[in-house]
PDB file of C-alpha atoms in Angstrom:
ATOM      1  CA  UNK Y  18     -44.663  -0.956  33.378  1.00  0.00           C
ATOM      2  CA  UNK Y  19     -45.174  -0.455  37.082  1.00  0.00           C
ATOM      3  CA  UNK Y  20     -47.321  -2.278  38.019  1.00  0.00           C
ATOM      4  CA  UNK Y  21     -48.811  -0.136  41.842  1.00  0.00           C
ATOM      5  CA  UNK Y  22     -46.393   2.745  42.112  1.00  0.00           C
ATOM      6  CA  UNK Y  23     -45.695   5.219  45.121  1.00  0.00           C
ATOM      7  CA  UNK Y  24     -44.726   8.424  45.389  1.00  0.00           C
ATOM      8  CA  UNK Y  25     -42.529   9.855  47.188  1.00  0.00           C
ATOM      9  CA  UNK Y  26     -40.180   6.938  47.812  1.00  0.00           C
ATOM     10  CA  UNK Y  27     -38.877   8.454  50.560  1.00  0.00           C
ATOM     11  CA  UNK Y  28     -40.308  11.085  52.735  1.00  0.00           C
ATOM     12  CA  UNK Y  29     -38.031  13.178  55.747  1.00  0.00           C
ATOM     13  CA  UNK Y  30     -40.058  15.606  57.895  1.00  0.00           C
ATOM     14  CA  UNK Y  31     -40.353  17.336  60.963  1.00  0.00           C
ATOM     15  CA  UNK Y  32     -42.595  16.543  63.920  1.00  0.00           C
ATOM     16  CA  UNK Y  33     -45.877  18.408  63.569  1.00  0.00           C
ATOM     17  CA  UNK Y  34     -45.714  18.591  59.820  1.00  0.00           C
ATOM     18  CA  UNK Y  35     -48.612  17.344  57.302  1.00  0.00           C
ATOM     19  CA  UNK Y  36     -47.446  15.171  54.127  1.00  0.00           C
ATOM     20  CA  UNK Y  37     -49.502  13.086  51.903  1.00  0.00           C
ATOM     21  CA  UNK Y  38     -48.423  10.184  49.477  1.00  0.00           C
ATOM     22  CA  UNK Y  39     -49.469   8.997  46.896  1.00  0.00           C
ATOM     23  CA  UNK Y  40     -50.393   5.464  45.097  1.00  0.00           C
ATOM     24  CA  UNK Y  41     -51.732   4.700  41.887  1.00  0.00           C
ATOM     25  CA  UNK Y  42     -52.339   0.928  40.123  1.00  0.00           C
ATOM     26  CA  UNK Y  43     -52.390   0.569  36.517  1.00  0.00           C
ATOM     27  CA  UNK Y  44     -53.974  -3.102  36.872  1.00  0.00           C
ATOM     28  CA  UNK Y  45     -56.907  -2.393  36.521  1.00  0.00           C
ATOM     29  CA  UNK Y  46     -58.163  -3.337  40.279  1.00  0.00           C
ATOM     30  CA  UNK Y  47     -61.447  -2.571  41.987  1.00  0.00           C
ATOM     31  CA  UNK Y  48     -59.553  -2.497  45.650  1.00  0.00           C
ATOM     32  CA  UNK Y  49     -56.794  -0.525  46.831  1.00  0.00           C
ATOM     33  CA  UNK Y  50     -55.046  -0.871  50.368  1.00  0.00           C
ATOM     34  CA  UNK Y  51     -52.913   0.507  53.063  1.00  0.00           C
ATOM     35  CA  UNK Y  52     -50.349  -0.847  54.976  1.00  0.00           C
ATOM     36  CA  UNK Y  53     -48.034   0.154  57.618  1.00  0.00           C
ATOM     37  CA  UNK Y  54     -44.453  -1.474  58.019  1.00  0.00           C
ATOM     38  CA  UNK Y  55     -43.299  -1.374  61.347  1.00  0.00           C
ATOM     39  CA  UNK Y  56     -39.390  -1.459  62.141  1.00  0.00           C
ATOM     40  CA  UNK Y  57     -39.559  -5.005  62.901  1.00  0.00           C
ATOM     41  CA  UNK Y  58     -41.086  -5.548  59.410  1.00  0.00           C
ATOM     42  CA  UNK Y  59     -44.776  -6.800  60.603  1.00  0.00           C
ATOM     43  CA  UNK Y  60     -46.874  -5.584  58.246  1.00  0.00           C
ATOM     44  CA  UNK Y  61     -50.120  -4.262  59.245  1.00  0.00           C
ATOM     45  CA  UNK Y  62     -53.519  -2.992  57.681  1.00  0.00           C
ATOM     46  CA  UNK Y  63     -54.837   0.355  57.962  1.00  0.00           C
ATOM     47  CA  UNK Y  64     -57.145   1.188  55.142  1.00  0.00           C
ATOM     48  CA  UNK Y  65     -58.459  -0.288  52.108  1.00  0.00           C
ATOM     49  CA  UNK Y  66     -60.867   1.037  49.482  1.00  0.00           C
ATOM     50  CA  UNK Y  67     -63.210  -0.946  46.568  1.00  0.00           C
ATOM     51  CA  UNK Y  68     -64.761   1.428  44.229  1.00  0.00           C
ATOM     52  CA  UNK Y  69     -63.610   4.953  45.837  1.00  0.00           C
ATOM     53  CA  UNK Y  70     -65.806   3.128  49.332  1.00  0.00           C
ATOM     54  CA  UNK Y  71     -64.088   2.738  52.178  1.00  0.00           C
ATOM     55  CA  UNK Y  72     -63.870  -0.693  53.040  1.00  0.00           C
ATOM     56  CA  UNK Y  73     -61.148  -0.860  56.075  1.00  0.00           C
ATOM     57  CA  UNK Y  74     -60.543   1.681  58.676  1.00  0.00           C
ATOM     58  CA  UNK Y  75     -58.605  -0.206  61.142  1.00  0.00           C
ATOM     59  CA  UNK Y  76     -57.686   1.500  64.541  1.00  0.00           C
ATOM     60  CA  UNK Y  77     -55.210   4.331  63.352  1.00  0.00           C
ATOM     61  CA  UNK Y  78     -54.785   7.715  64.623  1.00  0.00           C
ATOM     62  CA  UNK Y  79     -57.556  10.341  62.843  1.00  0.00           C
ATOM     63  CA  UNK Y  80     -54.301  12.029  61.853  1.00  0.00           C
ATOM     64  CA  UNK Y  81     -54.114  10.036  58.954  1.00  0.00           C
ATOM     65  CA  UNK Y  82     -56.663  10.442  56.400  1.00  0.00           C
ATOM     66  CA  UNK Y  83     -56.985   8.083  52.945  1.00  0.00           C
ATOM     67  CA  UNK Y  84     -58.405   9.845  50.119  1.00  0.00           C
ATOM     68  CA  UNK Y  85     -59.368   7.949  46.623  1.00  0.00           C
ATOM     69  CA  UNK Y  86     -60.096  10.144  43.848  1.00  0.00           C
ATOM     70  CA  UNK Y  87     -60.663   7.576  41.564  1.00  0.00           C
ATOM     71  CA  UNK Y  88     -60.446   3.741  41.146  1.00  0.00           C
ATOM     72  CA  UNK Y  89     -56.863   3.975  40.252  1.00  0.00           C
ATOM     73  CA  UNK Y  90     -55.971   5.844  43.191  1.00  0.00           C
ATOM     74  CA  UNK Y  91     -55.327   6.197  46.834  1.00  0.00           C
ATOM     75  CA  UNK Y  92     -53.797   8.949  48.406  1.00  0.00           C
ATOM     76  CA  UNK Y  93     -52.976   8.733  52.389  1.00  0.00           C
ATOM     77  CA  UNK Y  94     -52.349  12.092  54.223  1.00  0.00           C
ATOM     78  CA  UNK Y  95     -51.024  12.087  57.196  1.00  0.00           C
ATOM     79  CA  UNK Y  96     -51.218  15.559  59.483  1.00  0.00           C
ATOM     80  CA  UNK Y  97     -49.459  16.458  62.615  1.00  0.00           C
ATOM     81  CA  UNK Y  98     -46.785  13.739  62.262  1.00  0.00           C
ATOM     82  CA  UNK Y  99     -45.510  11.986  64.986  1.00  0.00           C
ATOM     83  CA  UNK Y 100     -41.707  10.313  65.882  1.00  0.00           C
ATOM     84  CA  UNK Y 101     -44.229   7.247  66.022  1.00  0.00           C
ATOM     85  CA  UNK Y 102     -45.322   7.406  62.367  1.00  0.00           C
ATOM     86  CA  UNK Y 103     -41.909   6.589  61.193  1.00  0.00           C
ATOM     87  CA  UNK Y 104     -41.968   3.729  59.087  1.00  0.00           C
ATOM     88  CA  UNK Y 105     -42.265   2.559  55.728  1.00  0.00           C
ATOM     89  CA  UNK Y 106     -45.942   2.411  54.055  1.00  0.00           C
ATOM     90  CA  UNK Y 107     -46.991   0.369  51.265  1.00  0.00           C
ATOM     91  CA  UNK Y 108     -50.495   0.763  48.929  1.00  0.00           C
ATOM     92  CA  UNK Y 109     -51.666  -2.918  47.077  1.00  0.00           C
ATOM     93  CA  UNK Y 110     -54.256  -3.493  45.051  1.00  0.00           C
ATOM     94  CA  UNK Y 111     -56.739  -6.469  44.090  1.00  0.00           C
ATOM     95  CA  UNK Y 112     -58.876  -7.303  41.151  1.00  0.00           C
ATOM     96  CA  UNK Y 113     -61.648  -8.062  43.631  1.00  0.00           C
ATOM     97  CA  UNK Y 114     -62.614  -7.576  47.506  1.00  0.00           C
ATOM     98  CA  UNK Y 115     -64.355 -11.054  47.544  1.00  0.00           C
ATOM     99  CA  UNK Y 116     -64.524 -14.130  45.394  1.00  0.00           C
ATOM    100  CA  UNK Y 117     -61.428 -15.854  44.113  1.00  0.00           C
ATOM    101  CA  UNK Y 118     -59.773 -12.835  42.588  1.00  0.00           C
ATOM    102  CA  UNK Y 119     -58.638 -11.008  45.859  1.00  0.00           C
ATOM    103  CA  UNK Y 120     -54.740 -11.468  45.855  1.00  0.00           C
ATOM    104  CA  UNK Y 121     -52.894  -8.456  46.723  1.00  0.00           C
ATOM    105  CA  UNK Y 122     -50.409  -6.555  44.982  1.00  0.00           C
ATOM    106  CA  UNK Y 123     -47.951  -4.376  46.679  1.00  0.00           C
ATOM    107  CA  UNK Y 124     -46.048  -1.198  45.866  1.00  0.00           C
ATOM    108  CA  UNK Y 125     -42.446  -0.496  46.688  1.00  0.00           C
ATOM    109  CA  UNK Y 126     -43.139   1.381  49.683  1.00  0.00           C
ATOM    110  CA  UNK Y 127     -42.366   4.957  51.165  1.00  0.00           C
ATOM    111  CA  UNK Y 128     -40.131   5.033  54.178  1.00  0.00           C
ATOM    112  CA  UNK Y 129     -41.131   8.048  56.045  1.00  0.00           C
ATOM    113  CA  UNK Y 130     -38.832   9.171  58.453  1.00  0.00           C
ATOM    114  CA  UNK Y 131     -40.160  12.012  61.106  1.00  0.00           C
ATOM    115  CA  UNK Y 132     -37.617  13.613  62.851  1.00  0.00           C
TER     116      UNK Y 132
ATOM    117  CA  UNK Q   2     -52.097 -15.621  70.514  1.00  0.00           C
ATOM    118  CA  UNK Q   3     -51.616 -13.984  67.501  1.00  0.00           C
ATOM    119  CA  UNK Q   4     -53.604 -14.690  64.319  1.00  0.00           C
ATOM    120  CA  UNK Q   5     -50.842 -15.940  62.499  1.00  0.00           C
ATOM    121  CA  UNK Q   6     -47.797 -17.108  63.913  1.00  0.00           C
ATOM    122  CA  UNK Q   7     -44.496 -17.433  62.013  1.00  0.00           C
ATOM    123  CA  UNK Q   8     -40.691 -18.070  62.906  1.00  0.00           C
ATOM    124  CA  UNK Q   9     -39.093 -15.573  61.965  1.00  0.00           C
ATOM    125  CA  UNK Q  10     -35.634 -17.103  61.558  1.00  0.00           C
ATOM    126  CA  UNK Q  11     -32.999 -16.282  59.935  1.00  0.00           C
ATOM    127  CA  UNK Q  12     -32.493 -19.089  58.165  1.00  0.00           C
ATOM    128  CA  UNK Q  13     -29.395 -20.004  56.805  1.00  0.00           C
ATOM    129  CA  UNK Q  14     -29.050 -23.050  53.548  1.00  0.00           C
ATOM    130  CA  UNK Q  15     -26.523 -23.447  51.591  1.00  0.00           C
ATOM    131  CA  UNK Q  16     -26.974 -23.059  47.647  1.00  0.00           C
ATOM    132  CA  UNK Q  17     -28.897 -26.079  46.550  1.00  0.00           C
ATOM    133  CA  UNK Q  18     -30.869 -26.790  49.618  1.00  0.00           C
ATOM    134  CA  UNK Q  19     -34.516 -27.042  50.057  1.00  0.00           C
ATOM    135  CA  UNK Q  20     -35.815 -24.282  51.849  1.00  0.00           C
ATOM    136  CA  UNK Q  21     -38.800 -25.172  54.201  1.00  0.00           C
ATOM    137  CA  UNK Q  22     -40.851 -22.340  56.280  1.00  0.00           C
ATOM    138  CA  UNK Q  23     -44.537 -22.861  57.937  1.00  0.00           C
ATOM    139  CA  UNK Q  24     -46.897 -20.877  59.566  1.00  0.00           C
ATOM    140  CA  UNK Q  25     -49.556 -21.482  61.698  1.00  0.00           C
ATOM    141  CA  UNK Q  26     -53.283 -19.709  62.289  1.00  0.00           C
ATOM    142  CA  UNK Q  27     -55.487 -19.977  64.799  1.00  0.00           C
ATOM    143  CA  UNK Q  28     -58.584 -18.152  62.507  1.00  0.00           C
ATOM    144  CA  UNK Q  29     -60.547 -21.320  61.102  1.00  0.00           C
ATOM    145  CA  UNK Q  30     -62.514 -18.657  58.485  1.00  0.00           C
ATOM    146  CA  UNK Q  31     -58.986 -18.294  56.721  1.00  0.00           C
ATOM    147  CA  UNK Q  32     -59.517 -19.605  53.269  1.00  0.00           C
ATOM    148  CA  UNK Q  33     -57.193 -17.882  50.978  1.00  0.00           C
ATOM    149  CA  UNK Q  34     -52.957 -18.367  51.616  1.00  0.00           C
ATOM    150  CA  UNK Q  35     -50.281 -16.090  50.072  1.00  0.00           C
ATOM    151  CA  UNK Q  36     -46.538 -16.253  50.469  1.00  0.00           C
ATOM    152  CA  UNK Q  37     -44.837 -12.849  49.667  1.00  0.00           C
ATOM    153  CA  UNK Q  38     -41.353 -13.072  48.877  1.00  0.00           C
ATOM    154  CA  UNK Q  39     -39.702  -9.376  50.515  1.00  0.00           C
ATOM    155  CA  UNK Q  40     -36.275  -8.095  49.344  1.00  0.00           C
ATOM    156  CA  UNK Q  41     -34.508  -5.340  51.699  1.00  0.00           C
ATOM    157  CA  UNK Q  42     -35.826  -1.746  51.219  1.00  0.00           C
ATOM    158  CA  UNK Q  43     -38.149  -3.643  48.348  1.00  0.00           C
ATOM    159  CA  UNK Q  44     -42.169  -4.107  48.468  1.00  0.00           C
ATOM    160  CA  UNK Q  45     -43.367  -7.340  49.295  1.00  0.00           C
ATOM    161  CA  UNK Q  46     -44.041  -9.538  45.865  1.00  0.00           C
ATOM    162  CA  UNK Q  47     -46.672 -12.520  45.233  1.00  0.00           C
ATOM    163  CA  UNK Q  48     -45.431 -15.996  45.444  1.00  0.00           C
ATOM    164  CA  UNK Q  49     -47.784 -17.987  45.686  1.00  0.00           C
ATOM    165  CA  UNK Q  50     -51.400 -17.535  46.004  1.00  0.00           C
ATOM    166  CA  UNK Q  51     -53.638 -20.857  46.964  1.00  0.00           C
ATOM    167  CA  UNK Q  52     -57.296 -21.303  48.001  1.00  0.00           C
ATOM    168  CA  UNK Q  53     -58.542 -23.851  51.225  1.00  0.00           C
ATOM    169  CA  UNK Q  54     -56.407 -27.537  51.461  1.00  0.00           C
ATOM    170  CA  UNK Q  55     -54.133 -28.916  49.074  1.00  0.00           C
ATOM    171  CA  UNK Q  56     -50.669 -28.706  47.276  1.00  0.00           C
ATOM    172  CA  UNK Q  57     -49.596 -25.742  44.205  1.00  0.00           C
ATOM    173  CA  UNK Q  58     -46.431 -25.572  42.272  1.00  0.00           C
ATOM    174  CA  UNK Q  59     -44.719 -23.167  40.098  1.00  0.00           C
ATOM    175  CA  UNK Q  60     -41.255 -23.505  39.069  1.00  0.00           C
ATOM    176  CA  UNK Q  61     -38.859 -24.429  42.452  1.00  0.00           C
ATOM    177  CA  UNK Q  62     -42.183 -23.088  44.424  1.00  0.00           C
ATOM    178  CA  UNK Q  63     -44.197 -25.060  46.355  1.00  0.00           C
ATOM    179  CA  UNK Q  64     -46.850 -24.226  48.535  1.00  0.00           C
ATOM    180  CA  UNK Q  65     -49.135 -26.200  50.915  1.00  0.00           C
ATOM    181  CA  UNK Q  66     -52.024 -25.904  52.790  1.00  0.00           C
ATOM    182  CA  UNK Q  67     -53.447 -27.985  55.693  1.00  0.00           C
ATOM    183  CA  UNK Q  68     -56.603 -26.304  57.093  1.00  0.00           C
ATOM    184  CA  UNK Q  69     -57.336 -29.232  59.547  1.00  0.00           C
ATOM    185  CA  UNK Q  70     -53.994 -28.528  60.842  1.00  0.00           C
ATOM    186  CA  UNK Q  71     -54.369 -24.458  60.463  1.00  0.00           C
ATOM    187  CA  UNK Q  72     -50.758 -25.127  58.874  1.00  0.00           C
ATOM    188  CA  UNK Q  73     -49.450 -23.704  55.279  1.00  0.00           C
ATOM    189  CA  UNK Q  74     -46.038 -24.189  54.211  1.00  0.00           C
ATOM    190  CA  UNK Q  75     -43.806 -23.008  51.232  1.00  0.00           C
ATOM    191  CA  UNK Q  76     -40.974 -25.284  50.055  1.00  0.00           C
ATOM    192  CA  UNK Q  77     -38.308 -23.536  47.418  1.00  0.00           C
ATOM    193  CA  UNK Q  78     -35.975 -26.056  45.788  1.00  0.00           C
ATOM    194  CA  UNK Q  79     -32.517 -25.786  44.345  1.00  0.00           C
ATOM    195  CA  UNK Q  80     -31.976 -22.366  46.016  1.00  0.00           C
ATOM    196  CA  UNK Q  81     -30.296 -19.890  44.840  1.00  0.00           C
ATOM    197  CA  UNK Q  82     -28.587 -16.728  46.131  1.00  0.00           C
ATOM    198  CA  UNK Q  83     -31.114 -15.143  44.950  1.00  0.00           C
ATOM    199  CA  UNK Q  84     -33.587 -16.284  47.008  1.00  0.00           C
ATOM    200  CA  UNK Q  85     -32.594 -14.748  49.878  1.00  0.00           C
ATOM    201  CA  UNK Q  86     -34.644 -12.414  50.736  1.00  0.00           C
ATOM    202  CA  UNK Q  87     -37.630 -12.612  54.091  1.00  0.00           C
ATOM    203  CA  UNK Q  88     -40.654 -14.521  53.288  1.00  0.00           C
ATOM    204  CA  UNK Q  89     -44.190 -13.403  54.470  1.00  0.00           C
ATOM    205  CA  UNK Q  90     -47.113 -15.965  54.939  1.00  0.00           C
ATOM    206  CA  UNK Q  91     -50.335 -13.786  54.599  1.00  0.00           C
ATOM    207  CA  UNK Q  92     -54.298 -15.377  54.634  1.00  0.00           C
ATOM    208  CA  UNK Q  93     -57.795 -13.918  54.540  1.00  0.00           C
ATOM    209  CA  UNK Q  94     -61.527 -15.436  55.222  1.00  0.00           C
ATOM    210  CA  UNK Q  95     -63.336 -15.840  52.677  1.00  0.00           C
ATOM    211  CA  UNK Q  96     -65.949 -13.643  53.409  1.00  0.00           C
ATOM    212  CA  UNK Q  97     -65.693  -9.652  54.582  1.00  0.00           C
ATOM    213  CA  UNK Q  98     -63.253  -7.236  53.362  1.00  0.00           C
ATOM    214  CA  UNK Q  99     -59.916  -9.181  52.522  1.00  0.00           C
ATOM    215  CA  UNK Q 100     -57.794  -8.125  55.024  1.00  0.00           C
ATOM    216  CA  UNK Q 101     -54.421  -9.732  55.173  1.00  0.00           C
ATOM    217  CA  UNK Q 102     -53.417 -10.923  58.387  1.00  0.00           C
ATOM    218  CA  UNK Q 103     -49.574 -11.338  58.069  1.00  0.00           C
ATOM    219  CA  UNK Q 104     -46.956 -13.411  59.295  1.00  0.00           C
ATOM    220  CA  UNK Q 105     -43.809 -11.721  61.115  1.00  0.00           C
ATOM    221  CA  UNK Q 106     -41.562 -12.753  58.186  1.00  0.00           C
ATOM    222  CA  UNK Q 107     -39.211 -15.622  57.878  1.00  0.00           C
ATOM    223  CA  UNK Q 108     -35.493 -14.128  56.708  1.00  0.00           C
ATOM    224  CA  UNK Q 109     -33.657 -16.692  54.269  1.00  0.00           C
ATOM    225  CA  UNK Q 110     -30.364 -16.517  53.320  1.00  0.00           C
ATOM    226  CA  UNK Q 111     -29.002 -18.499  50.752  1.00  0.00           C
ATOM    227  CA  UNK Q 112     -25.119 -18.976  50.830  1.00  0.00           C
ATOM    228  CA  UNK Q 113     -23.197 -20.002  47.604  1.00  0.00           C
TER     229      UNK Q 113
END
């Protein structure tokens, strides 16, 4: 059983388009996250919710927009996309935001390539 | 100076070898240490997750943490091909919202 899955896995699209992806944790968890992968593999946070709250908005473009319907779910959607905003994204989760229980769980990433 | 500084390598062993990477912080509120083990194209998977000072083993994984230092380390033995792969050092305070501040990666390669 996946464990935090992604969808798409990969994503191709033209300047100026909108797409969204999406993320969903069967674990169980209380937090979900954001990151951004650059192309010389630093990972970096952008958003994180506990509880369908948001927690994390880091300094990101308003173009990109986190949604969480639900505890087992965060969508990102991204509008307007930039040559910049290639990369590859990756949602985690955690049992907990604080106490010893925060360890973070990835998913195998989207690679989003705007052309 | 970044948060977390990390060499990022590569690193080249030969099969057997121990396999020794660091990192260093400069954010004394860091409490909690992970090491992420990162294939190529993969998502990044949990290694090794350890609280404040001290030593933690599982398996050919060991991980250690030096706060007075601001130094954690992860030591794999008997490597395999296998283990090649880039290694991520990631921390967080202990209080706030958990954000990871992450290493740059370490690349490993193993050769048989």
């Amino acid at each position: 059983d996946t464990a935090v899955s992604q969808t798409p896995k990969y994503l191709v699209t033209q300047m100026g388009n909108d797409k969204s992806i999406k993320c969903e944790q069967n674990l169980g968890h209380d937090t979900m996250y954001w990151y951004k992968q650059d192309s010389k593999k630093f990972l970096k946070i952008m958003f994180s919710y506990n509880n369908k709250e948001l927690i994390i908005n880091e300094t990101v473009p308003n173009r990109f927009s986190p949604k969480s319907p639900d505890k087992a779910h965060l969508n990102l959607h991204i509008n307007s996309l930039e040559l910049g905003d290639s990369a590859v994204y990756f949602c985690a989760s955690s049992q907990d935001l604080t106490g010893d229980r925060r360890e973070q769980y990835f998913g195998p990433g989207t690679r989003l390539t705007v052309t | 100076q970044k948060e977390v500084e990390q060499d990022p390598g590569p690193l080249s062993v030969p099969e057997g070898a121990i396999v020794s990477l660091n990192c260093t912080y400069s954010n004394s509120a860091f409490q909690y240490f992970m090491w992420y083990r990162q294939y190529s194209r993969k998502g990044p998977e949990l290694l090794m997750y350890t609280y404040s000072s001290g030593n933690k083993e599982d398996g050919r994984f060991t991980a250690q943490v030096d706060k007075s230092s601001k130094y954690i380390s992860l030591f794999i033995r008997d490597s395999q091909p296998s283990d090649s792969a880039t290694y991520l050092c990631a921390m967080s305070r202990a209080y706030g919202n958990n954000r990871l501040a992450f290493g740059k990666g370490n690349q490993v390669v193993v050769i048989p």
